[in-house]
Amino acid sequence: MIRHVVMFKYQEEAEGNDKKYNLNKTKELLEKLQGKVEEIKYLHVGLNDDEADNSNYDLVLTVDVESISDLNAYQINPDHALVGKFIKKVAMARACVDYRV
């Protein structure tokens, strides 16, 4: 099993919306991938708590897939690519790690 963990830091405003709106939209879009991308075995999206340090990253995505080849298939999936296009417009930083569990 491969765990794919990605964190994003968002712009205060982007695409005509504030950070909170864009974070919630991203969360909704990512959560919809679970039923659309067959390689996903587990998916969770977390948002940094409003009371937590605002220097933290704003969103974390955790996805479990069976193998590296499944991870590669997930990453080029058209539904995933659409979400990625939106994220690239509203995020200003990304950090990622893929590891075996």
PDB file of C-alpha atoms in Angstrom:
ATOM      1  CA  MET A   1       0.000   0.000   0.000  1.00  0.00           C
ATOM      2  CA  ILE A   2       1.232   3.502  -0.874  1.00  0.00           C
ATOM      3  CA  ARG A   3       0.167   6.547   1.133  1.00  0.00           C
ATOM      4  CA  HIS A   4       0.199   9.831  -0.802  1.00  0.00           C
ATOM      5  CA  VAL A   5       0.174  12.874   1.500  1.00  0.00           C
ATOM      6  CA  VAL A   6       0.011  16.369   0.022  1.00  0.00           C
ATOM      7  CA  MET A   7      -0.158  19.689   1.875  1.00  0.00           C
ATOM      8  CA  PHE A   8      -1.087  23.019   0.329  1.00  0.00           C
ATOM      9  CA  LYS A   9      -0.724  26.621   1.423  1.00  0.00           C
ATOM     10  CA  TYR A  10      -3.394  28.838  -0.150  1.00  0.00           C
ATOM     11  CA  GLN A  11      -3.421  32.435  -1.333  1.00  0.00           C
ATOM     12  CA  GLU A  12      -5.576  34.816   0.734  1.00  0.00           C
ATOM     13  CA  GLU A  13      -7.574  35.588  -2.430  1.00  0.00           C
ATOM     14  CA  ALA A  14      -7.629  33.827  -5.791  1.00  0.00           C
ATOM     15  CA  GLU A  15     -10.067  33.270  -8.625  1.00  0.00           C
ATOM     16  CA  GLY A  16     -12.300  36.021  -7.201  1.00  0.00           C
ATOM     17  CA  ASN A  17     -12.805  34.226  -3.880  1.00  0.00           C
ATOM     18  CA  ASP A  18     -11.281  34.269  -0.413  1.00  0.00           C
ATOM     19  CA  LYS A  19      -9.091  31.515   1.008  1.00  0.00           C
ATOM     20  CA  LYS A  20     -11.861  29.901   3.070  1.00  0.00           C
ATOM     21  CA  TYR A  21     -14.139  29.559   0.031  1.00  0.00           C
ATOM     22  CA  ASN A  22     -11.344  28.084  -2.097  1.00  0.00           C
ATOM     23  CA  LEU A  23     -10.342  25.642   0.639  1.00  0.00           C
ATOM     24  CA  ASN A  24     -13.901  24.396   1.051  1.00  0.00           C
ATOM     25  CA  LYS A  25     -14.328  24.100  -2.723  1.00  0.00           C
ATOM     26  CA  THR A  26     -11.085  22.125  -2.973  1.00  0.00           C
ATOM     27  CA  LYS A  27     -12.157  19.827  -0.130  1.00  0.00           C
ATOM     28  CA  GLU A  28     -15.460  19.137  -1.878  1.00  0.00           C
ATOM     29  CA  LEU A  29     -13.777  18.482  -5.246  1.00  0.00           C
ATOM     30  CA  LEU A  30     -11.169  16.161  -3.733  1.00  0.00           C
ATOM     31  CA  GLU A  31     -13.724  14.180  -1.725  1.00  0.00           C
ATOM     32  CA  LYS A  32     -15.706  13.530  -4.922  1.00  0.00           C
ATOM     33  CA  LEU A  33     -12.666  11.750  -6.382  1.00  0.00           C
ATOM     34  CA  GLN A  34     -13.220   8.790  -4.035  1.00  0.00           C
ATOM     35  CA  GLY A  35     -16.167   7.559  -6.092  1.00  0.00           C
ATOM     36  CA  LYS A  36     -14.659   8.457  -9.469  1.00  0.00           C
ATOM     37  CA  VAL A  37     -11.060   7.198  -9.341  1.00  0.00           C
ATOM     38  CA  GLU A  38     -10.954   3.435  -8.928  1.00  0.00           C
ATOM     39  CA  GLU A  39      -7.351   3.335  -7.657  1.00  0.00           C
ATOM     40  CA  ILE A  40      -8.275   5.242  -4.479  1.00  0.00           C
ATOM     41  CA  LYS A  41      -8.682   2.875  -1.519  1.00  0.00           C
ATOM     42  CA  TYR A  42      -8.858   5.658   1.100  1.00  0.00           C
ATOM     43  CA  LEU A  43      -9.092   9.430   0.845  1.00  0.00           C
ATOM     44  CA  HIS A  44      -9.221  12.084   3.556  1.00  0.00           C
ATOM     45  CA  VAL A  45      -9.027  15.870   3.331  1.00  0.00           C
ATOM     46  CA  GLY A  46      -8.260  17.974   6.410  1.00  0.00           C
ATOM     47  CA  LEU A  47      -8.289  21.751   6.770  1.00  0.00           C
ATOM     48  CA  ASN A  48      -6.077  23.609   9.233  1.00  0.00           C
ATOM     49  CA  ASP A  49      -8.171  24.548  12.265  1.00  0.00           C
ATOM     50  CA  ASP A  50      -9.219  28.208  12.489  1.00  0.00           C
ATOM     51  CA  GLU A  51      -7.594  28.419  15.939  1.00  0.00           C
ATOM     52  CA  ALA A  52      -4.318  26.797  14.819  1.00  0.00           C
ATOM     53  CA  ASP A  53      -1.218  28.729  13.784  1.00  0.00           C
ATOM     54  CA  ASN A  54      -1.923  30.423  10.460  1.00  0.00           C
ATOM     55  CA  SER A  55       1.649  29.793   9.321  1.00  0.00           C
ATOM     56  CA  ASN A  56       0.677  26.106   9.027  1.00  0.00           C
ATOM     57  CA  TYR A  57      -0.265  24.650   5.681  1.00  0.00           C
ATOM     58  CA  ASP A  58      -3.974  25.122   4.987  1.00  0.00           C
ATOM     59  CA  LEU A  59      -5.055  21.752   3.568  1.00  0.00           C
ATOM     60  CA  VAL A  60      -3.791  18.185   3.753  1.00  0.00           C
ATOM     61  CA  LEU A  61      -4.835  15.368   1.434  1.00  0.00           C
ATOM     62  CA  THR A  62      -4.183  11.734   2.320  1.00  0.00           C
ATOM     63  CA  VAL A  63      -4.790   9.070  -0.321  1.00  0.00           C
ATOM     64  CA  ASP A  64      -4.024   5.354  -0.076  1.00  0.00           C
ATOM     65  CA  VAL A  65      -3.539   3.260  -3.223  1.00  0.00           C
ATOM     66  CA  GLU A  66      -2.309  -0.305  -3.695  1.00  0.00           C
ATOM     67  CA  SER A  67       0.915   0.386  -5.610  1.00  0.00           C
ATOM     68  CA  ILE A  68       3.133   2.966  -7.277  1.00  0.00           C
ATOM     69  CA  SER A  69       1.522   2.075 -10.607  1.00  0.00           C
ATOM     70  CA  ASP A  70      -1.894   2.835  -9.062  1.00  0.00           C
ATOM     71  CA  LEU A  71      -0.512   6.134  -7.758  1.00  0.00           C
ATOM     72  CA  ASN A  72       0.705   6.992 -11.249  1.00  0.00           C
ATOM     73  CA  ALA A  73      -2.715   6.114 -12.700  1.00  0.00           C
ATOM     74  CA  TYR A  74      -4.425   8.257 -10.036  1.00  0.00           C
ATOM     75  CA  GLN A  75      -2.182  11.213 -10.837  1.00  0.00           C
ATOM     76  CA  ILE A  76      -2.990  11.185 -14.564  1.00  0.00           C
ATOM     77  CA  ASN A  77      -6.697  10.464 -14.104  1.00  0.00           C
ATOM     78  CA  PRO A  78      -8.727  13.191 -15.895  1.00  0.00           C
ATOM     79  CA  ASP A  79     -10.916  13.853 -12.822  1.00  0.00           C
ATOM     80  CA  HIS A  80      -7.814  14.311 -10.665  1.00  0.00           C
ATOM     81  CA  ALA A  81      -6.266  16.569 -13.322  1.00  0.00           C
ATOM     82  CA  LEU A  82      -9.318  18.870 -13.235  1.00  0.00           C
ATOM     83  CA  VAL A  83      -9.013  19.293  -9.477  1.00  0.00           C
ATOM     84  CA  GLY A  84      -5.288  19.875  -9.884  1.00  0.00           C
ATOM     85  CA  LYS A  85      -5.905  22.703 -12.357  1.00  0.00           C
ATOM     86  CA  PHE A  86      -8.089  24.473  -9.797  1.00  0.00           C
ATOM     87  CA  ILE A  87      -5.573  23.947  -6.993  1.00  0.00           C
ATOM     88  CA  LYS A  88      -2.745  25.398  -9.105  1.00  0.00           C
ATOM     89  CA  LYS A  89      -4.768  28.608  -9.452  1.00  0.00           C
ATOM     90  CA  VAL A  90      -5.465  29.057  -5.731  1.00  0.00           C
ATOM     91  CA  ALA A  91      -2.482  27.497  -3.915  1.00  0.00           C
ATOM     92  CA  MET A  92       0.916  29.115  -3.471  1.00  0.00           C
ATOM     93  CA  ALA A  93       2.889  26.189  -2.001  1.00  0.00           C
ATOM     94  CA  ARG A  94       2.768  22.390  -2.096  1.00  0.00           C
ATOM     95  CA  ALA A  95       4.598  19.672  -0.182  1.00  0.00           C
ATOM     96  CA  CYS A  96       4.211  15.957  -0.851  1.00  0.00           C
ATOM     97  CA  VAL A  97       5.472  12.592   0.344  1.00  0.00           C
ATOM     98  CA  ASP A  98       4.629   9.097  -0.944  1.00  0.00           C
ATOM     99  CA  TYR A  99       5.521   6.183   1.319  1.00  0.00           C
ATOM    100  CA  ARG A 100       4.747   2.507   1.881  1.00  0.00           C
ATOM    101  CA  VAL A 101       2.424   1.480   4.691  1.00  0.00           C
TER     102      VAL A 101
END
